[in-house]
Short mmCIF file of C-alpha atoms and ligand atoms in Angstrom, two decimals:
data_model
loop_
_atom_site.label_atom_id
_atom_site.label_comp_id
_atom_site.label_asym_id
_atom_site.label_seq_id
_atom_site.Cartn_x
_atom_site.Cartn_y
_atom_site.Cartn_z
CA MET A 1 206.63 222.21 181.21
CA LEU A 2 206.85 220.05 184.31
CA THR A 3 207.23 216.37 183.36
CA VAL A 4 208.02 213.04 184.97
CA ASN A 5 211.25 211.42 183.76
CA GLY A 6 211.30 213.98 180.93
CA SER A 7 208.37 212.58 178.96
CA PHE A 8 204.87 213.71 177.98
CA PRO A 9 202.83 211.71 178.71
CA GLY A 10 204.83 210.32 181.60
CA PRO A 11 205.94 206.71 182.01
CA GLU A 12 203.45 203.86 182.19
CA ILE A 13 203.16 201.76 185.32
CA ARG A 14 202.46 198.08 184.58
CA VAL A 15 201.41 195.74 187.37
CA HIS A 16 199.29 192.67 187.99
CA LYS A 17 196.20 192.74 190.15
CA GLY A 18 197.29 191.95 193.69
CA ASP A 19 200.64 193.76 193.34
CA THR A 20 201.87 196.54 195.57
CA ALA A 21 203.92 199.26 193.87
CA PHE A 22 206.23 201.67 195.66
CA VAL A 23 206.91 204.93 193.86
CA ASN A 24 209.53 207.33 195.17
CA VAL A 25 208.62 210.77 193.86
CA HIS A 26 211.65 213.06 193.60
CA ASN A 27 210.63 216.66 193.04
CA HIS A 28 213.23 218.27 190.77
CA GLY A 29 210.81 221.10 189.90
CA GLN A 30 210.64 224.63 191.21
CA TYR A 31 207.43 224.38 193.23
CA GLY A 32 205.67 221.86 195.42
CA VAL A 33 203.74 219.05 193.75
CA THR A 34 201.82 215.87 194.66
CA ILE A 35 200.96 212.69 192.73
CA HIS A 36 197.58 210.88 192.81
CA TRP A 37 196.90 207.28 191.71
CA HIS A 38 193.58 207.91 190.03
CA GLY A 39 190.99 205.18 190.58
CA VAL A 40 193.17 203.08 192.88
CA ARG A 41 191.24 202.32 196.03
CA GLU A 42 194.30 202.57 198.33
CA PRO A 43 192.66 200.40 201.01
CA ARG A 44 192.88 202.05 204.47
CA ASN A 45 195.77 204.12 203.18
CA PRO A 46 194.79 207.69 202.19
CA TRP A 47 198.36 208.70 203.12
CA SER A 48 199.48 207.76 199.60
CA ASP A 49 196.44 209.16 197.74
CA GLY A 50 197.98 212.51 196.89
CA PRO A 51 195.51 215.42 196.54
CA GLU A 52 197.29 218.56 197.73
CA ASN A 53 196.20 219.85 201.14
CA ILE A 54 193.54 217.11 201.32
CA THR A 55 195.69 214.08 202.22
CA GLN A 56 199.18 215.59 202.21
CA CYS A 57 201.06 218.82 201.84
CA PRO A 58 203.03 219.32 198.62
CA ILE A 59 206.40 217.61 198.17
CA PRO A 60 208.84 220.55 198.40
CA PRO A 61 211.38 221.07 195.58
CA GLY A 62 214.52 219.06 196.13
CA THR A 63 212.85 216.44 198.33
CA SER A 64 211.26 213.02 197.89
CA PHE A 65 208.14 211.22 199.05
CA LEU A 66 207.69 207.43 198.95
CA GLN A 67 204.13 206.38 198.04
CA GLU A 68 202.65 202.88 198.33
CA ILE A 69 200.00 201.81 195.84
CA ASN A 70 198.02 198.60 196.46
CA PHE A 71 196.25 197.15 193.42
CA MET A 72 193.82 194.89 195.25
CA THR A 73 190.53 195.34 193.41
CA GLU A 74 191.19 197.06 190.07
CA GLU A 75 191.86 195.31 186.76
CA GLY A 76 192.31 197.11 183.44
CA THR A 77 193.49 200.68 182.89
CA LEU A 78 193.84 203.60 185.29
CA TRP A 79 196.25 206.52 185.40
CA TRP A 80 198.34 208.64 187.71
CA HIS A 81 198.53 212.41 187.68
CA ALA A 82 199.76 215.40 189.65
CA HIS A 83 197.15 216.76 192.05
CA SER A 84 198.49 220.27 192.71
CA ASP A 85 197.07 223.35 191.00
CA TRP A 86 197.11 222.67 187.24
CA THR A 87 200.29 220.60 187.08
CA ARG A 88 198.36 217.50 186.00
CA ALA A 89 198.21 219.01 182.48
CA THR A 90 201.68 217.64 181.81
CA VAL A 91 202.34 215.36 184.79
CA HIS A 92 200.37 212.19 184.10
CA GLY A 93 200.67 208.66 182.72
CA ALA A 94 198.79 205.39 182.31
CA ILE A 95 198.58 202.56 184.84
CA ILE A 96 198.02 199.12 183.30
CA ILE A 97 196.73 196.50 185.73
CA LEU A 98 196.93 193.07 184.15
CA PRO A 99 194.84 190.18 185.50
CA ALA A 100 196.30 188.43 188.55
CA ILE A 101 198.88 185.78 187.62
CA GLY A 102 196.99 182.66 186.53
CA THR A 103 193.81 184.52 185.53
CA TYR A 104 192.85 185.95 182.13
CA TYR A 105 190.87 188.69 180.45
CA PRO A 106 187.14 187.94 180.23
CA TYR A 107 187.42 188.69 176.48
CA PRO A 108 189.41 186.94 173.73
CA CYS A 109 193.11 187.51 174.21
CA PRO A 110 194.13 190.44 171.97
CA HIS A 111 197.09 190.18 169.59
CA ALA A 112 198.68 193.28 171.10
CA GLU A 113 197.82 196.37 173.06
CA ASP A 114 198.49 200.07 172.89
CA THR A 115 197.82 203.06 175.10
CA VAL A 116 196.02 206.18 173.90
CA VAL A 117 196.47 209.10 176.29
CA LEU A 118 194.32 212.12 175.40
CA ALA A 119 195.64 215.36 176.88
CA SER A 120 195.56 219.15 176.57
CA TRP A 121 198.30 221.32 175.11
CA PHE A 122 198.69 224.94 176.18
CA LYS A 123 200.92 227.44 174.42
CA GLY A 124 202.23 228.77 177.69
CA ASP A 125 202.95 227.75 181.24
CA VAL A 126 199.77 226.17 182.64
CA MET A 127 200.70 227.31 186.14
CA ALA A 128 200.92 230.92 184.92
CA ILE A 129 197.59 230.54 183.10
CA ILE A 130 195.70 229.42 186.20
CA GLN A 131 197.49 231.93 188.42
CA GLU A 132 196.44 234.76 186.11
CA ALA A 133 192.83 233.51 186.04
CA LEU A 134 192.75 233.34 189.83
CA ALA A 135 194.23 236.82 190.07
CA THR A 136 191.53 238.33 187.84
CA GLY A 137 188.59 236.06 188.73
CA GLY A 138 187.95 235.34 185.07
CA ASP A 139 187.88 232.19 182.97
CA PRO A 140 191.34 230.61 182.42
CA ASN A 141 192.58 230.42 178.83
CA SER A 142 191.41 227.37 176.90
CA SER A 143 194.03 224.92 175.71
CA ASP A 144 195.42 225.38 172.18
CA ALA A 145 195.36 221.73 171.17
CA PHE A 146 194.52 218.22 172.27
CA THR A 147 197.10 215.49 171.99
CA ILE A 148 197.20 211.72 171.49
CA ASN A 149 200.26 210.27 173.24
CA GLY A 150 201.85 213.71 173.32
CA GLN A 151 201.27 214.57 169.63
CA PRO A 152 198.56 216.96 168.39
CA GLY A 153 198.30 215.33 164.95
CA ASP A 154 197.73 216.40 161.35
CA LEU A 155 195.11 219.09 161.90
CA TYR A 156 197.42 221.54 163.72
CA ASN A 157 200.24 223.67 162.31
CA CYS A 158 203.71 222.12 162.16
CA SER A 159 202.59 218.86 163.75
CA ARG A 160 202.28 216.54 160.76
CA ASN A 161 205.74 215.00 160.94
CA SER A 162 205.29 213.66 164.43
CA THR A 163 201.68 212.43 164.35
CA TYR A 164 201.28 209.28 166.46
CA ARG A 165 200.92 206.07 164.41
CA LEU A 166 199.60 202.71 165.54
CA MET A 167 200.84 199.97 163.18
CA VAL A 168 198.45 197.01 162.79
CA ASP A 169 198.31 193.70 160.93
CA TYR A 170 195.20 192.78 158.97
CA GLY A 171 192.97 190.32 160.84
CA LYS A 172 194.44 190.95 164.28
CA THR A 173 192.59 192.35 167.30
CA TYR A 174 194.13 195.02 169.52
CA VAL A 175 193.12 196.39 172.89
CA LEU A 176 193.42 200.16 173.15
CA ARG A 177 193.75 201.51 176.67
CA ILE A 178 192.29 205.02 176.44
CA VAL A 179 192.98 207.59 179.16
CA ASN A 180 191.29 211.00 179.16
CA ALA A 181 193.88 213.26 180.81
CA VAL A 182 192.36 216.39 179.19
CA MET A 183 191.98 219.36 181.55
CA ASN A 184 188.58 220.89 180.81
CA GLU A 185 186.75 219.00 178.07
CA GLU A 186 184.98 215.68 177.76
CA MET A 187 185.96 213.96 174.53
CA PHE A 188 184.41 211.99 171.70
CA PHE A 189 186.82 209.45 170.22
CA GLY A 190 186.56 207.14 167.22
CA ILE A 191 188.52 205.42 164.44
CA ALA A 192 187.49 205.75 160.78
CA ASN A 193 185.67 202.67 159.38
CA HIS A 194 186.46 200.59 162.50
CA THR A 195 184.03 199.40 165.15
CA LEU A 196 185.09 199.94 168.75
CA THR A 197 184.14 197.27 171.31
CA VAL A 198 184.27 198.76 174.81
CA VAL A 199 185.07 195.98 177.30
CA GLY A 200 186.25 197.86 180.39
CA MET A 201 186.11 201.22 182.07
CA ASP A 202 187.94 202.65 185.10
CA ALA A 203 189.59 199.24 185.65
CA ALA A 204 186.34 197.25 185.86
CA TYR A 205 184.92 195.05 183.11
CA LEU A 206 181.83 195.87 181.08
CA LYS A 207 179.45 193.87 178.94
CA PRO A 208 180.97 194.48 175.49
CA ILE A 209 179.50 197.50 173.66
CA LYS A 210 179.98 197.86 169.90
CA THR A 211 180.02 201.51 168.88
CA SER A 212 181.45 203.93 166.32
CA TYR A 213 182.48 206.44 169.03
CA VAL A 214 182.97 206.70 172.78
CA MET A 215 182.35 209.68 175.06
CA ILE A 216 185.04 209.77 177.73
CA THR A 217 185.25 212.41 180.46
CA PRO A 218 188.43 213.74 182.05
CA GLY A 219 189.38 211.17 184.69
CA GLN A 220 187.85 208.19 182.89
CA THR A 221 189.71 205.33 181.24
CA MET A 222 188.38 202.75 178.77
CA ASP A 223 189.60 199.44 177.37
CA VAL A 224 188.47 199.10 173.76
CA LEU A 225 188.96 196.20 171.35
CA VAL A 226 189.62 197.07 167.70
CA THR A 227 189.91 194.45 164.96
CA ALA A 228 191.96 195.43 161.91
CA ASP A 229 189.38 194.12 159.45
CA GLN A 230 189.32 196.88 156.83
CA GLU A 231 191.10 197.41 153.54
CA LEU A 232 194.89 197.88 153.96
CA SER A 233 195.20 201.66 154.32
CA HIS A 234 195.63 204.56 156.73
CA TYR A 235 192.76 205.52 159.06
CA TYR A 236 192.54 208.45 161.43
CA MET A 237 191.71 207.95 165.06
CA ALA A 238 190.38 211.28 166.31
CA GLY A 239 189.39 212.99 169.53
CA SER A 240 187.16 216.07 169.59
CA PRO A 241 185.49 217.82 172.52
CA PHE A 242 182.04 217.18 173.95
CA ALA A 243 181.42 220.63 175.43
CA ASP A 244 177.73 221.46 175.61
CA THR A 245 178.41 224.82 177.23
CA MET A 246 178.40 228.57 176.76
CA ALA A 247 181.83 228.75 178.42
CA SER A 248 184.84 228.95 176.13
CA PHE A 249 186.49 225.64 175.33
CA ASP A 250 189.08 224.17 172.98
CA ASN A 251 187.11 223.32 169.84
CA THR A 252 189.91 221.52 167.96
CA THR A 253 190.46 217.90 166.93
CA THR A 254 193.46 215.73 167.67
CA THR A 255 194.37 212.83 165.39
CA ALA A 256 196.60 209.81 165.21
CA ILE A 257 196.85 207.23 162.42
CA LEU A 258 195.91 203.56 162.46
CA GLN A 259 198.21 202.22 159.75
CA TYR A 260 198.06 198.72 158.24
CA ARG A 261 201.32 196.94 157.51
CA GLY A 262 201.70 195.55 153.97
CA ASN A 263 202.30 196.54 150.37
CA TYR A 264 199.75 199.06 149.16
CA THR A 265 199.55 202.63 148.01
CA PRO A 266 198.43 204.77 150.95
CA PRO A 267 195.63 207.26 150.30
CA SER A 268 196.61 210.91 149.93
CA LEU A 269 194.60 211.54 153.08
CA PRO A 270 193.68 208.90 155.65
CA PHE A 271 189.98 208.13 156.07
CA PHE A 272 188.36 210.32 158.73
CA PRO A 273 185.86 209.15 161.39
CA THR A 274 182.48 210.78 161.88
CA LEU A 275 182.24 212.05 165.46
CA PRO A 276 179.24 213.72 167.12
CA ALA A 277 179.06 217.53 167.16
CA TYR A 278 180.66 219.25 170.18
CA ASN A 279 177.25 220.07 171.69
CA ASP A 280 175.52 216.74 170.97
CA LYS A 281 174.41 215.89 174.50
CA TYR A 282 172.16 213.15 173.12
CA ALA A 283 175.15 211.35 171.57
CA ALA A 284 176.91 211.58 174.93
CA MET A 285 173.88 210.28 176.85
CA ASN A 286 173.15 207.52 174.31
CA PHE A 287 176.64 206.18 174.87
CA SER A 288 176.59 206.55 178.68
CA VAL A 289 173.31 204.67 179.17
CA ARG A 290 174.69 201.60 177.38
CA LEU A 291 177.41 201.00 180.00
CA ARG A 292 176.76 197.84 182.06
CA SER A 293 178.98 195.82 184.36
CA LEU A 294 180.07 192.42 183.17
CA ALA A 295 178.38 190.98 186.30
CA SER A 296 179.86 187.51 185.82
CA ARG A 297 180.78 184.92 188.44
CA ALA A 298 184.43 185.99 188.29
CA HIS A 299 183.53 189.70 188.22
CA PRO A 300 180.36 190.02 190.30
CA VAL A 301 178.32 193.13 191.11
CA ASN A 302 177.75 194.11 194.72
CA VAL A 303 175.51 197.15 194.49
CA PRO A 304 173.80 198.15 197.77
CA LYS A 305 170.01 197.63 197.71
CA LYS A 306 169.25 199.09 201.14
CA ILE A 307 170.63 202.57 201.77
CA ASP A 308 171.88 203.83 205.17
CA LYS A 309 172.99 207.28 204.05
CA ARG A 310 171.32 209.24 201.27
CA ILE A 311 172.92 212.52 200.18
CA PHE A 312 171.48 214.95 197.63
CA ILE A 313 174.08 217.30 196.14
CA THR A 314 173.46 220.21 193.79
CA VAL A 315 176.30 220.92 191.36
CA SER A 316 176.59 224.56 190.27
CA VAL A 317 178.78 227.18 188.69
CA ASN A 318 178.54 230.40 190.71
CA GLN A 319 179.95 233.87 191.17
CA ILE A 320 181.61 235.61 194.09
CA TYR A 321 180.72 239.28 194.38
CA CYS A 322 183.48 241.75 193.57
CA PRO A 323 182.98 245.40 194.66
CA ASN A 324 182.75 247.88 191.78
CA ALA A 325 182.67 245.01 189.28
CA SER A 326 186.43 244.75 189.71
CA CYS A 327 186.83 241.11 188.66
CA ALA A 328 187.10 239.60 185.18
CA GLY A 329 184.25 237.09 185.46
CA PRO A 330 180.62 237.69 184.39
CA ASN A 331 179.02 240.89 185.86
CA GLY A 332 182.50 241.95 186.98
CA ASN A 333 182.40 239.16 189.56
CA ARG A 334 184.72 236.25 190.31
CA LEU A 335 183.87 232.83 188.87
CA ALA A 336 183.22 230.12 191.46
CA ALA A 337 181.62 226.69 191.71
CA SER A 338 179.93 224.72 194.46
CA LEU A 339 178.40 221.53 195.81
CA ASN A 340 175.22 222.16 197.83
CA ASN A 341 175.94 225.88 197.44
CA ILE A 342 179.24 225.55 199.33
CA SER A 343 182.32 226.60 197.40
CA PHE A 344 185.12 224.47 198.85
CA GLN A 345 188.03 226.39 200.35
CA THR A 346 191.29 224.41 200.30
CA PRO A 347 192.90 224.55 203.75
CA LYS A 348 196.55 225.39 204.46
CA ILE A 349 197.16 222.11 206.33
CA ASP A 350 195.95 218.85 204.83
CA ILE A 351 192.62 217.53 206.10
CA LEU A 352 193.97 214.01 206.65
CA GLU A 353 196.60 215.26 209.09
CA ALA A 354 194.04 217.47 210.84
CA TYR A 355 191.60 214.55 211.15
CA TYR A 356 194.20 212.01 212.28
CA TRP A 357 195.79 214.27 214.89
CA SER A 358 192.55 216.08 215.83
CA LEU A 359 193.91 219.52 214.88
CA PRO A 360 191.15 222.12 215.28
CA GLY A 361 190.26 224.89 212.86
CA VAL A 362 191.26 223.18 209.60
CA TYR A 363 187.87 221.94 208.33
CA ASN A 364 184.21 221.85 209.34
CA ALA A 365 182.25 218.58 209.42
CA THR A 366 179.21 220.47 208.18
CA PHE A 367 178.68 219.39 204.57
CA PRO A 368 174.88 219.00 204.43
CA ASP A 369 172.82 216.04 203.16
CA ARG A 370 170.81 218.38 200.96
CA PRO A 371 171.07 221.86 199.44
CA PRO A 372 170.00 224.84 201.59
CA TYR A 373 166.73 225.04 199.68
CA PHE A 374 165.00 223.34 196.79
CA PHE A 375 164.09 225.30 193.67
CA ASN A 376 163.44 224.41 190.05
CA PHE A 377 167.11 223.49 189.64
CA THR A 378 167.03 223.01 185.89
CA GLY A 379 164.43 225.64 185.00
CA ASP A 380 164.28 229.44 185.21
CA VAL A 381 166.84 230.36 187.87
CA SER A 382 166.85 234.12 187.24
CA ASN A 383 165.60 234.80 190.80
CA ILE A 384 168.12 232.47 192.46
CA SER A 385 171.27 233.89 194.03
CA LEU A 386 174.49 233.04 192.24
CA TYR A 387 176.54 233.59 195.39
CA PRO A 388 177.68 230.45 197.26
CA CYS A 389 178.95 230.08 200.84
CA LEU A 390 182.70 229.67 201.19
CA ASP A 391 183.71 226.86 203.54
CA THR A 392 186.02 223.87 204.03
CA ALA A 393 183.01 221.62 204.59
CA VAL A 394 183.46 217.85 204.76
CA LYS A 395 181.01 214.96 205.15
CA VAL A 396 181.65 212.34 207.84
CA ILE A 397 180.27 208.85 207.17
CA ASP A 398 180.15 205.78 209.41
CA TYR A 399 182.26 202.80 208.46
CA GLY A 400 180.30 200.25 206.46
CA ALA A 401 177.34 202.50 205.66
CA THR A 402 175.65 201.95 202.33
CA VAL A 403 175.74 205.35 200.63
CA GLU A 404 173.65 206.80 197.84
CA ILE A 405 174.53 210.18 196.35
CA ILE A 406 172.18 211.94 193.95
CA PHE A 407 174.00 214.68 192.04
CA GLN A 408 171.67 217.33 190.65
CA GLY A 409 173.06 219.63 187.97
CA THR A 410 171.64 223.16 188.09
CA ASN A 411 170.99 225.83 185.51
CA LEU A 412 172.86 228.43 187.60
CA GLY A 413 175.87 230.20 186.13
CA ASN A 414 176.81 228.02 183.26
CA PRO A 415 175.19 224.58 183.06
CA GLU A 416 177.19 221.75 181.55
CA ASN A 417 178.13 218.10 182.10
CA HIS A 418 180.23 217.66 185.28
CA PRO A 419 182.37 214.50 185.59
CA MET A 420 182.31 213.83 189.35
CA HIS A 421 185.27 211.87 190.66
CA GLN A 422 185.52 210.01 193.97
CA HIS A 423 188.86 209.20 195.60
CA GLY A 424 189.15 205.97 197.62
CA TYR A 425 186.14 204.29 196.03
CA SER A 426 184.71 203.09 192.80
CA PHE A 427 180.95 203.51 192.78
CA TYR A 428 178.03 202.05 190.90
CA VAL A 429 176.14 204.34 188.54
CA VAL A 430 172.55 203.21 189.12
CA GLY A 431 170.67 205.96 187.32
CA MET A 432 170.79 209.19 185.33
CA GLY A 433 168.42 211.48 183.51
CA TRP A 434 167.58 214.98 182.34
CA GLY A 435 165.82 217.62 184.41
CA ASN A 436 165.07 217.67 188.14
CA PHE A 437 165.42 214.38 190.02
CA ASN A 438 162.00 213.00 190.94
CA ASN A 439 162.28 210.92 194.11
CA GLU A 440 159.15 208.90 193.31
CA THR A 441 159.50 208.02 189.65
CA ASP A 442 163.24 208.15 188.99
CA PRO A 443 164.31 205.46 191.51
CA LYS A 444 162.06 203.04 189.59
CA THR A 445 164.44 203.39 186.63
CA TYR A 446 167.54 202.37 188.64
CA ASN A 447 169.72 199.56 187.37
CA LEU A 448 170.46 197.44 190.45
CA VAL A 449 171.40 194.37 188.39
CA ASP A 450 174.48 195.29 186.35
CA PRO A 451 175.30 198.99 186.82
CA PRO A 452 178.77 200.08 185.69
CA GLN A 453 181.38 200.47 188.44
CA VAL A 454 183.53 203.55 187.85
CA ASN A 455 185.47 206.25 189.69
CA THR A 456 184.34 209.21 187.54
CA PHE A 457 181.00 209.85 185.83
CA GLY A 458 179.30 212.81 184.21
CA VAL A 459 176.29 214.48 185.78
CA PRO A 460 174.28 215.34 182.65
CA LYS A 461 173.84 219.03 181.87
CA ASN A 462 170.69 220.16 183.68
CA GLY A 463 170.18 216.56 184.74
CA TRP A 464 170.93 214.16 187.59
CA LEU A 465 173.10 211.15 188.40
CA THR A 466 172.67 208.57 191.19
CA ILE A 467 175.63 206.59 192.51
CA ARG A 468 175.92 203.95 195.25
CA PHE A 469 178.78 202.41 197.19
CA ILE A 470 179.58 200.77 200.52
CA ALA A 471 181.73 203.01 202.76
CA ASP A 472 184.15 200.23 203.72
CA ASN A 473 187.41 202.09 203.08
CA PRO A 474 188.19 204.28 206.10
CA GLY A 475 190.04 207.48 205.33
CA VAL A 476 189.87 211.00 203.97
CA TRP A 477 188.73 211.00 200.37
CA PHE A 478 188.44 213.96 198.02
CA GLN A 479 185.32 214.23 195.85
CA HIS A 480 185.32 216.72 192.99
CA CYS A 481 184.43 217.61 189.43
CA HIS A 482 187.27 216.50 187.16
CA LEU A 483 186.98 219.56 184.91
CA GLU A 484 190.04 221.29 186.26
CA ARG A 485 188.64 224.82 186.36
CA HIS A 486 185.62 223.63 188.35
CA THR A 487 187.88 221.86 190.88
CA THR A 488 189.84 225.09 191.18
CA TRP A 489 186.64 227.11 191.70
CA GLY A 490 185.39 224.93 194.57
CA MET A 491 183.20 222.17 193.07
CA ASP A 492 184.66 219.86 195.71
CA THR A 493 184.10 218.26 199.09
CA VAL A 494 185.73 215.56 201.20
CA LEU A 495 184.22 212.34 202.50
CA ILE A 496 185.73 211.23 205.79
CA VAL A 497 184.88 207.57 206.37
CA LYS A 498 185.34 206.71 210.03
CA ASN A 499 187.17 203.66 211.31
CA GLY A 500 185.33 200.41 211.98
CA HIS A 501 185.70 198.54 215.26
CA THR A 502 188.77 196.45 214.36
CA ALA A 503 192.31 197.17 213.25
CA ALA A 504 191.52 195.61 209.88
CA THR A 505 188.68 198.10 209.37
CA SER A 506 190.68 201.11 210.51
CA MET A 507 192.98 203.54 208.73
CA ARG A 508 196.62 202.59 208.67
CA PRO A 509 198.98 204.81 210.67
CA PRO A 510 200.92 207.42 208.70
CA PRO A 511 204.14 206.34 206.99
CA PRO A 512 207.44 207.31 208.67
CA TYR A 513 207.72 210.44 206.54
CA MET A 514 205.05 212.78 205.14
CA PRO A 515 205.94 216.09 203.45
CA LEU A 516 205.83 218.85 206.05
CA CYS A 517 203.17 221.56 205.92
CA HIS A 518 204.32 225.17 206.10
CU1 CU B 601 182.28 220.54 186.54
#
C-alpha cells in the first residue's frame, strides 16, 4: 500500500487559524500522485489544490512538489488526501485547525481530544482493483473492511489484538475529530450508551446537536463532544455503512473501544451501540436536517439572498454502450456517471494550466445551466436513455457572482445518496428534500438564517439539494461526487471562477515549479 511517512492513516497536520503551512511532497512511490487539502479554501491559489489533471499533473516518482496551504477561514477539522486514481484509500490524514491564537472554541474547553479516521481496507492493491474495473467496465470490488485509525476492530478475523482504544477518565469531556476517509460508503457512527454532541462540521461551527448517531459522508468531517458520564466499563464506538443502494457495498462494521480508566472488572464484551440499518434513508435525513450553523457574532452566516447565477444539475449513474455486450457492467455495458448528462472526461493536461496559459483543445466551457431535458427525474425512467455525453465540460462563473446550485438526484441507473464536494469553496446548504425539486414550493422551505456551511453534502437518493455561495475565490475548482467510483465514472465538473478587476481579486501566478505534464 502507498502511504505517507509509512503510516495509515497518515500524519496529522496541526495548525492555528491564520497559519500558512508549506508541505513538500516527495514521491517515493512507483507512479505519479497528487495531494489535495480537502476543505481548505486556498484563496486565489488553485496551484496547490491538488486534483490530478484538474489543477496539476501528477508528481512523478522520485520528484518533489512544494504546496502552500493557507488556513484563513477554516476552524475545526479537515483532512488531506491523495487525489490521483484510487490512491486516497491509503494516502490520507487529518488536519486540525485550532482557533487563532488568543481566541477560543465556542463550546466549553474539552479535557482532551482525539481523532477518529474512518477508512476502507481492501485485501489487494486498490490501484489494481480500479484498473481492473476500468478495463472491464464493471463495478470495482467492494472493500473488505472499514477501519478506525487504521484498525478494523473486533468484528473482523485476526484483528482483535490491535483494536483502537480511547482511554477516558470518568467525568471528563472529550472532543472527537471524526474524518470519513471511506472510499464508497457513507457511514453511521455512534458510541454505546454515550450521547454525541456535534459542534462542528467541515471546519465550521454548528449549533450543538445531541444525538445517538451521526451520518457522515466520505469527504465530511465532524467535531463531536463526548462526556465520559457512564459506569466505568468498556464501550464500543462503531461505524457501519449507510448505503441505500442496489449496488454492491461493504456491509461490515468497524469498532474501537472507549475504555474508562480505573479499578473495575471489564465486561466480557463491551457494550454495543445501536446504529440505523444500512438502508435507513430516514435516519440519514433526520440527522442531516438538524445541522445548523452556529450563526453567532464571532462566527456569522453570510448566505446570499439574491442570486446572480442559478444552476440546476442532475446527478445520475449511467451506462456507456459496449458492442456485443462486451463489457462487465449491466446489460453488458460500461458503468458511467454524469452531471447534467455529461460524463466528465479527465484531460491529459491539467485544466488550470490550460486556462492560465490559454491552451486550446483541453476543455470546453460548455457545462450547461440545466439538463438537456426535464423528465420525471425520480419516477419511472424506463423510457429515458441511460447513455450520457462524454465531454470535458466546465462552467465559467464571473468573479463575485452569488451562485445557487440545485442538485437533482435521478432514478437512472442506480439511485443512491451522492455526497457532492466542492473544491475552493465551502457552501451553505439551504434546502433538501425527496422527489423532484419544485421551483415554486421548495424555495419556501429554504433556511436562509443559519444554514450549515460545509464542503461536502449528500444529495438525497431520488431527492434534491440546494447550495449557495459567493464566487469570490478566483481559480479552477473541481466539483464531484465523493463516492470514489462515481468520481471515476465521470460524476464531475469544474467551476472556473474568473478574476475580478484588481490584483487582490485575481488568481495568484503559478509557483516557480509545477510538475510537468507528459
Ligand atoms: Cu455519487
